Amino acid sequence: MTEECEDLSQSQNHLGRNLLVLAGIFLLMLVLNHLMPLHRDDYDYSLIWMTTEHITSAQDTVYSAYRHYLLHGGRMFTVLCLNFFLWLGKFAFDIANALMFTALVVLLYFHARRSVEWRQEPLILAVTGLFAWLSFPHFGEVAVWKSGSTVYLWSAVPVALFLLPYNITLAKGQASLRSWAILPMFLLGIIAGWSVENLAVTVVGLTFGISWYLRRQGKMAGWMPAGAFGSLLGLIGLVGAPGNFVRYDDQGAGKGIFAHIGNQFAGNGEMLLYILPLVLLLLCAWRIYKLELAEKKGLVIDRAPLQFSWRQWALLGVILLLVVSYFNGSFVAWTVRDILYAVVMVPLGLTKPKTIDHFDNLFKGFDEMAIYWLTIFFVYALVKKQLGLTSPVIKMLAQKVSAREVWQAFPAVRYAGCMLALALINNFVMIAAPTFPARATFSSVAMIIIAAVAVLREPLIRGYFAAHGHKVLMAGAWGLALFTLSASMLVTYTMQQENDARIAMVQEAAAKGEPIAYMEPIAMKNRALRHVFFVDFDNGVTKDGLCKYYGIKDIKVNTDKEKHR
């Protein structure tokens, strides 16, 4: 009886911590969404599509989505959500978007567990949230900005919910839902298939493949093919939209197969920069699995106590200097920029205004990316040292333990490997698209997060890290989280103030009947690892939507960059 009471108390304690983690994630996203103003495409979607009429009713939201379907693209579900919440107002959208992100973190955690039980692991739930915060490419564009988040975040949530019963069924070997779920899964399948093009194709292939596999095992339930056929109908609705052909004619004309292949390298390459912490953690975990098998064969690993060398102290000093620089005008970045300009650019004659503009743009994110990469590799080197993974040991492990042995010995490795393969396939589907921006890897990164969390929550991996790298990992995680959070809040707040001042100028020009609004460029270009998405008012997309929304003809921004750098 006493043990049962202790278990109940511990379960309630974990539940409270889980709720605290989720409340923290929700509040963070709510603040970011509150600070993020309407921007770029948001103004176009606040109007009935390709008109100058403002959306003023629920009927207008449906009509606008219908026009968008005919004239621009097939993402009817996400566009309808965007139109509806833009009509309801910004605060309603802020709450809904924060809830969506919180729900995605929970769903990723469920997929990693392959279960909907979530009381026992508040730390792993927090790690899932941290991975989502750090790893989604162009976070501000895909999870905060309204027009972007409804496409990527709002597609990922119903898809993750839809696929969860399939995943749990595979894990448990028996149907996770009963016959009552046939109609709900069919309808949810339509929404999942009517999401984002590459994700929709992956969903259709995955659900039909799982249904076929379980049918051969004699374990298929009726909701499985129902959901698969629903997703197929959604995919047909998505790719069959007349607007897709209109947009493809604009974006894809003249692009051959080599351009599409090149897009794969660009998109996957940029994704790799964002998921670097996950890649290095998975690499450490892979070697831990090898260590475990090698030690069973009698190999003894010597693990030296953690001691900083002078090089590591120097690197830590550089990181701290960059942090100070970041919050004080990025003086390190601009010093490096000026030195390279004088020593390299001028002697080579690379002084054309457009070249200098691209060169300057490279250094606008120098401090933040340097902090991010240096911190990650700094922590990785320390953790490797604590685990005893020296170069000779790594070579010895490669000789004594084969990859096949690791694959066969650990179910978590097989599951993570399948998720990584699925992520690559999901990205490869984008070869059919005329462009492959990094934001389109959102759903693949979600799969990679699932793989990483599934491995990290395994007792063997958690035990090794707890014994040999826990403090370093915690310090690194807190350091990156605090830096990116504070930087994002500061930059987003500054951008909000800058935006509000310039919107006031546009409104004033419109009220006076002046056709053109004049303004200075926004001085702050810092984007905090792309957790902030903002483009100045002279950008074509931003300017066109604003002009239509406020009823003026043009916006003129002073482009004297050297003056405002």
Coordinates of C-alpha atoms in Angstrom, one line a residue:
M1 CA 0.0 0.0 0.0
T2 CA 2.8 2.4 0.9
E3 CA 4.6 1.6 -2.5
E4 CA 1.4 2.3 -4.4
C5 CA 1.0 5.7 -2.6
E6 CA 4.6 6.5 -3.5
D7 CA 4.1 5.6 -7.1
L8 CA 0.9 7.7 -7.3
S9 CA 2.7 10.7 -5.6
Q10 CA 5.6 10.4 -8.1
S11 CA 3.2 10.1 -11.1
Q12 CA 1.4 13.3 -9.9
N13 CA 4.8 15.0 -9.4
H14 CA 5.8 14.2 -13.0
L15 CA 2.4 15.3 -14.3
G16 CA 2.9 18.6 -12.6
R17 CA 6.3 19.0 -14.2
N18 CA 5.0 18.0 -17.6
L19 CA 2.3 20.6 -17.3
L20 CA 4.9 23.2 -16.3
V21 CA 7.0 22.4 -19.3
L22 CA 4.1 22.7 -21.7
A23 CA 3.0 26.0 -20.0
G24 CA 6.5 27.3 -20.5
I25 CA 6.4 26.4 -24.2
F26 CA 3.0 27.9 -24.7
L27 CA 3.8 31.1 -23.0
L28 CA 7.1 31.5 -24.9
M29 CA 5.3 31.0 -28.2
L30 CA 2.4 33.3 -27.1
V31 CA 4.8 36.1 -26.4
L32 CA 6.7 35.7 -29.7
N33 CA 3.4 35.6 -31.6
H34 CA 2.1 38.7 -29.8
L35 CA 5.3 40.6 -30.7
M36 CA 5.2 39.4 -34.3
P37 CA 3.2 41.9 -36.4
L38 CA 1.2 41.2 -39.5
H39 CA 3.8 40.9 -42.2
R40 CA 4.3 40.3 -46.0
D41 CA 1.7 37.8 -47.2
D42 CA -0.5 38.3 -44.2
Y43 CA -1.7 41.5 -45.8
D44 CA -2.6 39.7 -49.1
Y45 CA -4.4 37.0 -47.2
S46 CA -6.3 39.6 -45.2
L47 CA -7.9 40.6 -48.5
I48 CA -10.2 38.4 -50.6
W49 CA -7.5 36.7 -52.8
M50 CA -6.2 38.8 -55.7
T51 CA -8.7 41.7 -54.9
T52 CA -8.4 44.8 -52.8
E53 CA -11.5 43.9 -50.7
H54 CA -10.9 43.2 -47.0
I55 CA -12.2 40.0 -45.5
T56 CA -15.1 41.0 -43.3
S57 CA -17.1 37.8 -42.7
A58 CA -16.8 34.0 -42.4
Q59 CA -18.2 33.8 -45.9
D60 CA -15.4 35.9 -47.2
T61 CA -12.8 33.6 -45.7
V62 CA -14.3 30.6 -47.7
Y63 CA -14.6 32.6 -50.9
S64 CA -11.1 33.9 -50.7
A65 CA -9.7 30.3 -50.1
Y66 CA -11.7 29.2 -53.1
R67 CA -10.2 31.9 -55.3
H68 CA -6.7 31.0 -54.0
Y69 CA -7.4 27.4 -54.9
L70 CA -8.2 28.4 -58.5
L71 CA -5.6 31.0 -59.0
H72 CA -2.5 30.2 -56.8
G73 CA -2.3 26.8 -55.0
G74 CA -4.0 23.8 -53.6
R75 CA -3.4 24.2 -49.9
M76 CA -7.1 24.8 -49.2
F77 CA -7.1 23.6 -45.5
T78 CA -4.2 25.8 -44.4
V79 CA -5.4 28.9 -46.4
L80 CA -8.8 28.5 -44.9
C81 CA -7.4 28.5 -41.4
L82 CA -5.2 31.5 -42.1
N83 CA -8.1 33.5 -43.6
F84 CA -10.4 32.6 -40.7
F85 CA -8.0 33.6 -38.0
L86 CA -6.9 36.8 -39.8
W87 CA -10.6 37.7 -39.9
L88 CA -11.0 36.8 -36.1
G89 CA -8.0 39.1 -35.2
K90 CA -4.4 38.9 -34.3
F91 CA -4.9 37.9 -30.6
A92 CA -7.0 34.9 -31.5
F93 CA -4.3 33.9 -34.0
D94 CA -1.6 34.3 -31.4
I95 CA -3.3 32.0 -29.0
A96 CA -4.1 29.4 -31.7
N97 CA -0.6 29.4 -33.1
A98 CA 1.0 29.0 -29.6
L99 CA -1.4 26.1 -28.9
M100 CA -0.5 24.5 -32.3
F101 CA 3.2 24.5 -31.5
T102 CA 2.7 23.1 -28.0
A103 CA 0.5 20.4 -29.5
L104 CA 3.2 19.5 -32.0
V105 CA 5.8 19.1 -29.3
V106 CA 3.5 16.7 -27.4
L107 CA 2.8 14.7 -30.6
L108 CA 6.5 14.4 -31.5
Y109 CA 7.1 13.1 -27.9
F110 CA 4.2 10.6 -28.4
H111 CA 5.7 9.4 -31.6
A112 CA 9.1 9.0 -30.0
R113 CA 7.5 7.0 -27.1
R114 CA 5.2 5.2 -29.6
S115 CA 2.6 5.6 -26.9
V116 CA 0.3 8.4 -25.5
E117 CA 1.5 7.9 -22.0
W118 CA 3.5 11.0 -21.0
R119 CA 3.6 11.3 -17.2
Q120 CA 7.0 9.7 -16.5
E121 CA 9.4 11.9 -18.5
P122 CA 9.2 15.6 -18.0
L123 CA 12.9 16.0 -18.9
I124 CA 12.5 14.2 -22.2
L125 CA 9.4 16.3 -22.9
A126 CA 11.5 19.5 -22.3
V127 CA 14.2 18.1 -24.5
T128 CA 11.7 17.6 -27.3
G129 CA 10.6 21.2 -27.0
L130 CA 14.3 22.4 -27.0
F131 CA 15.0 20.3 -30.2
A132 CA 11.9 21.8 -31.9
W133 CA 13.0 25.3 -30.9
L134 CA 16.6 24.9 -32.2
S135 CA 16.2 22.6 -35.2
F136 CA 13.3 23.7 -37.3
P137 CA 14.8 25.7 -40.2
H138 CA 13.8 29.4 -40.4
F139 CA 11.8 29.0 -37.2
G140 CA 10.3 32.5 -37.3
E141 CA 9.0 31.9 -40.8
V142 CA 7.5 28.4 -40.2
A143 CA 6.3 28.6 -36.6
V144 CA 5.7 32.3 -35.7
W145 CA 4.9 34.2 -38.9
K146 CA 1.2 33.7 -39.6
S147 CA 1.3 32.9 -43.3
G148 CA 4.2 30.5 -42.9
S149 CA 3.1 28.8 -39.7
T150 CA -0.3 27.9 -41.1
V151 CA 1.4 26.2 -44.0
Y152 CA 4.0 24.2 -42.1
L153 CA 3.2 24.0 -38.4
W154 CA -0.6 23.8 -39.0
S155 CA -0.1 21.0 -41.5
A156 CA 2.3 19.0 -39.3
V157 CA -0.1 18.9 -36.3
P158 CA -3.0 17.0 -38.0
V159 CA -0.5 14.8 -39.9
A160 CA 1.3 13.8 -36.7
L161 CA -2.1 13.2 -35.0
F162 CA -3.3 11.1 -38.0
L163 CA -0.2 9.0 -38.1
L164 CA 0.0 8.3 -34.4
P165 CA -2.5 5.4 -34.3
Y166 CA -0.6 3.7 -37.2
N167 CA 2.7 4.1 -35.3
I168 CA 1.3 2.8 -32.0
T169 CA -0.3 -0.1 -33.8
L170 CA 3.1 -1.1 -35.4
A171 CA 4.8 -0.8 -32.0
K172 CA 2.2 -2.8 -30.0
G173 CA 1.3 -5.4 -32.7
Q174 CA -2.4 -4.8 -32.3
A175 CA -4.9 -2.1 -33.5
S176 CA -4.8 1.0 -31.3
L177 CA -8.3 2.1 -32.3
R178 CA -11.6 0.3 -32.7
S179 CA -14.2 0.2 -35.5
W180 CA -15.8 3.5 -34.4
A181 CA -12.6 5.3 -35.7
I182 CA -13.3 4.5 -39.4
L183 CA -15.1 7.8 -40.2
P184 CA -12.9 10.0 -38.0
M185 CA -9.7 8.6 -39.5
F186 CA -11.1 8.9 -43.0
L187 CA -11.9 12.6 -42.4
L188 CA -8.6 13.3 -40.6
G189 CA -6.9 11.5 -43.5
I190 CA -8.4 14.0 -46.0
I191 CA -6.9 16.9 -43.9
A192 CA -3.6 15.1 -43.6
G193 CA -3.4 14.5 -47.3
W194 CA -4.5 18.1 -48.0
S195 CA -1.4 19.5 -46.3
V196 CA 2.0 20.3 -47.9
E197 CA 2.9 18.5 -51.1
N198 CA 5.9 16.5 -50.0
L199 CA 4.4 15.6 -46.6
A200 CA 1.1 14.6 -48.3
V201 CA 2.9 12.2 -50.6
T202 CA 4.8 10.7 -47.7
V203 CA 1.6 10.3 -45.7
V204 CA -0.2 8.5 -48.5
G205 CA 2.7 6.1 -49.2
L206 CA 3.2 5.4 -45.5
T207 CA -0.4 4.7 -44.6
F208 CA -1.0 2.4 -47.6
G209 CA 2.3 0.7 -46.8
I210 CA 1.4 0.1 -43.2
S211 CA -2.1 -1.0 -44.0
W212 CA -0.8 -3.5 -46.5
Y213 CA 1.9 -4.8 -44.1
L214 CA -0.6 -5.3 -41.2
R215 CA -3.1 -6.9 -43.6
R216 CA -0.4 -9.6 -44.4
Q217 CA 0.1 -10.0 -40.7
G218 CA -3.6 -10.4 -40.1
K219 CA -3.8 -7.4 -37.9
M220 CA -5.3 -4.7 -40.1
A221 CA -8.3 -2.9 -38.7
G222 CA -10.9 -1.0 -40.9
W223 CA -9.8 2.4 -39.9
M224 CA -6.3 1.8 -41.4
P225 CA -7.3 1.6 -45.1
A226 CA -10.1 4.2 -44.4
G227 CA -7.5 6.7 -43.3
A228 CA -5.2 5.8 -46.2
F229 CA -7.9 6.4 -48.8
G230 CA -8.9 9.6 -47.0
S231 CA -5.3 10.8 -47.3
L232 CA -5.3 9.9 -51.0
L233 CA -8.4 12.0 -51.6
G234 CA -6.7 14.9 -49.8
L235 CA -3.6 14.5 -51.9
I236 CA -5.7 14.6 -55.1
G237 CA -7.4 17.7 -53.9
L238 CA -4.0 19.3 -53.1
V239 CA -2.1 18.6 -56.3
G240 CA -5.1 18.8 -58.6
A241 CA -5.8 22.5 -57.8
P242 CA -5.9 24.7 -61.0
G243 CA -3.9 27.2 -59.1
N244 CA -0.9 24.8 -58.9
F245 CA -0.6 24.9 -62.7
V246 CA -0.7 28.7 -62.7
R247 CA 2.0 28.9 -60.1
Y248 CA 4.2 26.2 -61.7
D249 CA 4.1 28.1 -65.0
D250 CA 5.4 31.1 -63.1
Q251 CA 8.1 29.4 -61.0
G252 CA 9.0 26.2 -62.9
A253 CA 9.2 27.3 -66.5
G254 CA 12.6 26.6 -68.1
K255 CA 14.0 24.6 -65.1
G256 CA 15.5 21.2 -66.2
I257 CA 16.2 18.1 -64.1
F258 CA 19.6 19.3 -63.1
A259 CA 18.1 22.4 -61.4
H260 CA 15.7 20.1 -59.5
I261 CA 18.7 17.9 -58.4
G262 CA 20.6 21.0 -57.4
N263 CA 17.6 22.0 -55.2
Q264 CA 18.0 18.8 -53.3
F265 CA 21.6 19.6 -52.3
A266 CA 20.7 23.2 -51.3
G267 CA 17.6 22.2 -49.3
N268 CA 19.2 19.2 -47.5
G269 CA 22.4 21.1 -46.9
E270 CA 20.7 24.0 -45.2
M271 CA 18.6 21.6 -43.1
L272 CA 21.8 20.0 -41.9
L273 CA 23.0 23.3 -40.5
Y274 CA 20.0 23.5 -38.3
I275 CA 19.8 19.9 -37.1
L276 CA 23.6 19.8 -36.2
P277 CA 22.9 19.3 -32.5
L278 CA 20.6 16.3 -33.3
V279 CA 23.2 14.8 -35.7
L280 CA 26.0 15.0 -33.1
L281 CA 23.8 13.6 -30.3
L282 CA 22.8 10.7 -32.5
L283 CA 26.5 10.2 -33.4
C284 CA 27.4 10.0 -29.7
A285 CA 24.5 7.7 -29.0
W286 CA 25.6 5.4 -31.9
R287 CA 29.0 5.1 -30.3
I288 CA 27.5 4.5 -26.9
Y289 CA 25.7 1.5 -28.4
K290 CA 29.0 0.3 -29.8
L291 CA 30.6 0.8 -26.4
E292 CA 28.0 -1.3 -24.7
L293 CA 28.5 -4.2 -27.1
A294 CA 32.3 -3.8 -27.0
E295 CA 32.3 -3.9 -23.2
K296 CA 30.2 -7.1 -23.3
K297 CA 33.1 -8.5 -25.4
G298 CA 35.6 -7.5 -22.7
L299 CA 36.8 -4.2 -23.9
V300 CA 37.7 -1.8 -21.1
I301 CA 37.4 2.0 -21.7
D302 CA 39.4 4.4 -19.6
R303 CA 37.5 7.7 -18.9
A304 CA 39.5 10.6 -17.8
P305 CA 38.0 13.3 -15.5
L306 CA 36.8 16.4 -17.2
Q307 CA 39.5 19.0 -17.4
F308 CA 39.6 22.1 -19.6
S309 CA 42.7 22.6 -21.7
W310 CA 43.9 26.1 -22.5
R311 CA 42.5 25.8 -26.0
Q312 CA 39.1 25.0 -24.5
W313 CA 39.3 27.9 -22.1
A314 CA 40.3 30.1 -25.1
L315 CA 37.3 28.9 -27.1
L316 CA 34.9 29.5 -24.2
G317 CA 36.3 33.0 -24.0
V318 CA 35.7 33.6 -27.8
I319 CA 32.1 32.4 -27.3
L320 CA 31.5 34.8 -24.5
L321 CA 33.1 37.6 -26.5
L322 CA 30.7 36.9 -29.4
V323 CA 27.7 36.9 -27.0
V324 CA 28.8 40.4 -25.7
S325 CA 29.3 41.5 -29.3
Y326 CA 25.9 40.2 -30.4
F327 CA 24.0 42.3 -27.8
N328 CA 26.2 45.4 -28.5
G329 CA 25.9 46.1 -32.2
S330 CA 27.8 43.0 -33.4
F331 CA 31.2 44.7 -33.2
V332 CA 33.1 41.5 -33.8
A333 CA 31.3 40.8 -37.0
W334 CA 31.8 44.2 -38.4
T335 CA 35.5 44.3 -37.4
V336 CA 36.0 41.0 -39.3
R337 CA 34.0 42.4 -42.2
D338 CA 36.1 45.6 -42.4
I339 CA 39.4 43.6 -42.2
L340 CA 38.4 41.2 -45.0
Y341 CA 37.1 44.1 -47.1
A342 CA 40.5 45.9 -46.8
V343 CA 42.7 42.9 -47.2
V344 CA 40.8 40.8 -49.7
M345 CA 37.9 42.6 -51.4
V346 CA 39.7 45.8 -52.4
P347 CA 42.9 44.1 -53.7
L348 CA 40.8 41.8 -55.8
G349 CA 38.7 44.6 -57.2
L350 CA 35.4 43.2 -55.7
T351 CA 34.0 46.6 -54.9
K352 CA 30.8 46.8 -57.0
P353 CA 27.8 47.9 -54.9
K354 CA 25.9 44.6 -55.4
T355 CA 28.9 42.6 -54.4
I356 CA 29.4 44.7 -51.3
D357 CA 25.7 44.4 -50.5
H358 CA 26.0 40.5 -50.6
F359 CA 29.2 40.7 -48.6
D360 CA 27.5 42.8 -45.9
N361 CA 24.5 40.5 -45.8
L362 CA 26.8 37.6 -45.0
F363 CA 28.0 39.3 -41.8
K364 CA 24.6 40.3 -40.5
G365 CA 24.2 36.9 -38.9
F366 CA 27.9 36.2 -38.3
D367 CA 27.9 36.5 -34.5
E368 CA 24.8 34.4 -33.9
M369 CA 25.9 31.6 -36.2
A370 CA 29.4 31.6 -34.8
I371 CA 28.0 31.4 -31.2
Y372 CA 25.7 28.5 -32.3
W373 CA 28.3 26.4 -34.1
L374 CA 31.1 27.0 -31.6
T375 CA 28.9 26.2 -28.6
I376 CA 27.7 23.0 -30.3
F377 CA 31.2 21.7 -31.2
F378 CA 32.6 22.8 -27.8
V379 CA 29.9 20.8 -25.9
Y380 CA 30.4 17.8 -28.4
A381 CA 34.1 17.7 -27.8
L382 CA 33.7 17.7 -24.0
V383 CA 31.0 15.0 -24.0
K384 CA 33.1 12.8 -26.3
K385 CA 36.0 13.2 -23.8
Q386 CA 33.8 12.3 -20.8
L387 CA 32.5 9.2 -22.6
G388 CA 36.0 8.1 -23.4
L389 CA 35.5 8.4 -27.1
T390 CA 39.1 9.2 -28.1
S391 CA 40.2 8.7 -31.7
P392 CA 41.9 5.3 -30.9
V393 CA 38.8 4.1 -29.1
I394 CA 36.5 5.1 -32.0
K395 CA 38.8 3.2 -34.4
M396 CA 38.8 0.2 -32.1
L397 CA 35.0 0.3 -31.9
A398 CA 34.8 0.3 -35.7
Q399 CA 36.9 -2.8 -35.8
K400 CA 35.3 -4.8 -32.9
V401 CA 31.6 -3.9 -33.4
S402 CA 29.8 -3.8 -36.8
A403 CA 26.9 -1.6 -37.7
R404 CA 24.8 -4.7 -38.3
E405 CA 25.4 -5.8 -34.7
V406 CA 24.2 -2.5 -33.4
W407 CA 21.1 -2.5 -35.7
Q408 CA 20.1 -6.0 -34.6
A409 CA 20.7 -5.5 -30.8
F410 CA 18.8 -2.3 -30.2
P411 CA 15.1 -1.7 -31.2
A412 CA 15.5 2.1 -30.7
V413 CA 18.2 2.1 -33.3
R414 CA 16.0 0.4 -35.9
Y415 CA 13.1 2.8 -35.2
A416 CA 15.4 5.9 -35.4
G417 CA 16.9 4.6 -38.6
C418 CA 13.5 4.2 -40.1
M419 CA 12.6 7.7 -39.1
L420 CA 15.8 9.1 -40.6
A421 CA 15.2 7.2 -43.9
L422 CA 11.6 8.5 -44.0
A423 CA 12.9 12.1 -43.5
L424 CA 15.2 11.7 -46.5
I425 CA 12.4 10.3 -48.6
N426 CA 10.1 13.1 -47.6
N427 CA 12.8 15.6 -48.7
F428 CA 13.4 13.7 -52.0
V429 CA 9.8 14.1 -52.9
M430 CA 10.6 17.8 -53.3
I431 CA 12.5 16.9 -56.5
A432 CA 9.3 17.4 -58.3
A433 CA 9.0 21.0 -57.1
P434 CA 10.5 24.0 -59.0
T435 CA 12.1 25.3 -55.7
F436 CA 13.2 23.6 -52.4
P437 CA 13.6 26.3 -49.7
A438 CA 14.9 25.2 -46.3
R439 CA 11.4 25.8 -44.7
A440 CA 10.1 22.9 -46.8
T441 CA 12.2 20.5 -44.7
F442 CA 10.0 21.3 -41.7
S443 CA 8.2 17.9 -41.7
S444 CA 11.5 16.0 -42.3
V445 CA 13.1 17.8 -39.3
A446 CA 10.1 16.7 -37.2
M447 CA 10.8 13.1 -38.1
I448 CA 14.5 13.6 -37.2
I449 CA 13.5 15.1 -33.9
I450 CA 11.4 11.9 -33.2
A451 CA 14.4 9.8 -34.0
A452 CA 16.6 11.7 -31.7
V453 CA 14.1 11.7 -28.8
A454 CA 13.4 8.0 -29.2
V455 CA 17.1 7.2 -28.8
L456 CA 17.8 9.7 -26.0
R457 CA 14.9 8.4 -23.9
E458 CA 16.3 4.8 -24.0
P459 CA 17.6 3.8 -20.5
L460 CA 21.0 2.8 -21.8
I461 CA 21.7 6.1 -23.5
R462 CA 20.2 8.2 -20.7
G463 CA 22.4 6.2 -18.2
Y464 CA 25.6 6.8 -20.1
F465 CA 24.9 10.5 -20.5
A466 CA 23.8 10.8 -16.9
A467 CA 27.1 9.2 -15.7
H468 CA 29.5 10.8 -18.1
G469 CA 28.1 13.9 -19.8
H470 CA 25.0 15.1 -18.0
K471 CA 26.4 18.4 -16.6
V472 CA 28.1 19.4 -19.8
L473 CA 25.0 18.7 -21.9
M474 CA 22.7 20.6 -19.4
A475 CA 25.1 23.6 -19.4
G476 CA 25.2 23.6 -23.2
A477 CA 21.4 23.2 -23.6
W478 CA 20.7 26.0 -21.1
G479 CA 23.3 28.2 -22.7
L480 CA 21.9 27.8 -26.2
A481 CA 18.3 28.1 -25.0
L482 CA 18.9 31.3 -23.0
F483 CA 20.9 32.9 -25.8
T484 CA 18.5 32.1 -28.6
L485 CA 15.4 33.0 -26.4
S486 CA 16.8 36.3 -25.2
A487 CA 18.1 37.2 -28.7
S488 CA 14.7 36.3 -30.3
M489 CA 12.7 38.3 -27.8
L490 CA 15.0 41.3 -28.1
V491 CA 15.0 41.3 -31.9
T492 CA 11.3 40.6 -32.2
Y493 CA 10.5 43.4 -29.8
T494 CA 12.7 45.8 -31.8
M495 CA 11.2 44.7 -35.1
Q496 CA 7.7 45.3 -33.7
Q497 CA 8.6 48.8 -32.7
E498 CA 10.2 49.5 -36.1
N499 CA 7.2 48.0 -37.9
D500 CA 4.6 49.9 -35.9
A501 CA 6.4 53.2 -36.6
R502 CA 6.4 52.5 -40.4
I503 CA 2.9 51.2 -40.5
A504 CA 1.9 54.5 -38.9
M505 CA 3.6 56.3 -41.8
V506 CA 1.7 54.2 -44.3
Q507 CA -1.6 54.9 -42.5
E508 CA -0.9 58.6 -42.4
A509 CA -0.1 58.7 -46.1
A510 CA -3.3 56.8 -46.8
A511 CA -5.4 59.1 -44.6
K512 CA -4.0 62.2 -46.4
G513 CA -4.7 60.6 -49.8
E514 CA -1.0 60.6 -50.7
P515 CA -0.1 57.9 -53.2
I516 CA 3.4 57.2 -51.8
A517 CA 4.7 56.6 -48.3
Y518 CA 8.3 57.5 -47.6
M519 CA 10.4 56.0 -44.8
E520 CA 13.9 55.1 -43.7
P521 CA 15.1 51.5 -43.8
I522 CA 15.0 49.4 -40.7
A523 CA 18.5 49.6 -39.1
M524 CA 18.5 46.3 -37.2
K525 CA 19.1 43.3 -39.5
N526 CA 19.8 40.8 -36.8
R527 CA 17.6 37.7 -37.2
A528 CA 18.6 35.6 -34.1
L529 CA 19.3 32.3 -36.0
R530 CA 16.2 32.9 -38.2
H531 CA 13.9 32.8 -35.1
V532 CA 12.8 36.2 -36.3
F533 CA 11.3 36.6 -39.7
F534 CA 11.1 40.2 -41.0
V535 CA 11.9 41.9 -44.4
D536 CA 12.0 45.6 -44.9
F537 CA 9.2 47.5 -46.5
D538 CA 10.9 47.9 -49.9
N539 CA 10.7 44.2 -50.5
G540 CA 8.3 43.4 -53.4
V541 CA 6.0 41.0 -51.6
T542 CA 5.8 43.2 -48.5
K543 CA 5.3 46.4 -50.4
D544 CA 2.6 45.1 -52.8
G545 CA 0.5 43.6 -50.0
L546 CA 0.8 46.7 -47.8
C547 CA -0.1 49.0 -50.7
K548 CA -3.2 47.0 -51.6
Y549 CA -4.2 46.7 -47.9
Y550 CA -4.0 50.4 -47.1
G551 CA -5.0 51.7 -50.6
I552 CA -1.8 53.5 -51.6
K553 CA 0.3 53.1 -54.7
D554 CA 3.9 52.7 -53.5
I555 CA 6.3 52.7 -50.6
K556 CA 9.7 54.4 -51.0
V557 CA 12.5 53.3 -48.6
N558 CA 15.8 55.2 -48.5
T559 CA 18.3 52.7 -49.7
D560 CA 21.5 54.5 -48.6
K561 CA 22.8 51.3 -46.9
E562 CA 26.2 52.7 -45.9
K563 CA 24.5 55.5 -44.0
H564 CA 22.3 53.1 -42.1
R565 CA 24.6 50.1 -41.7

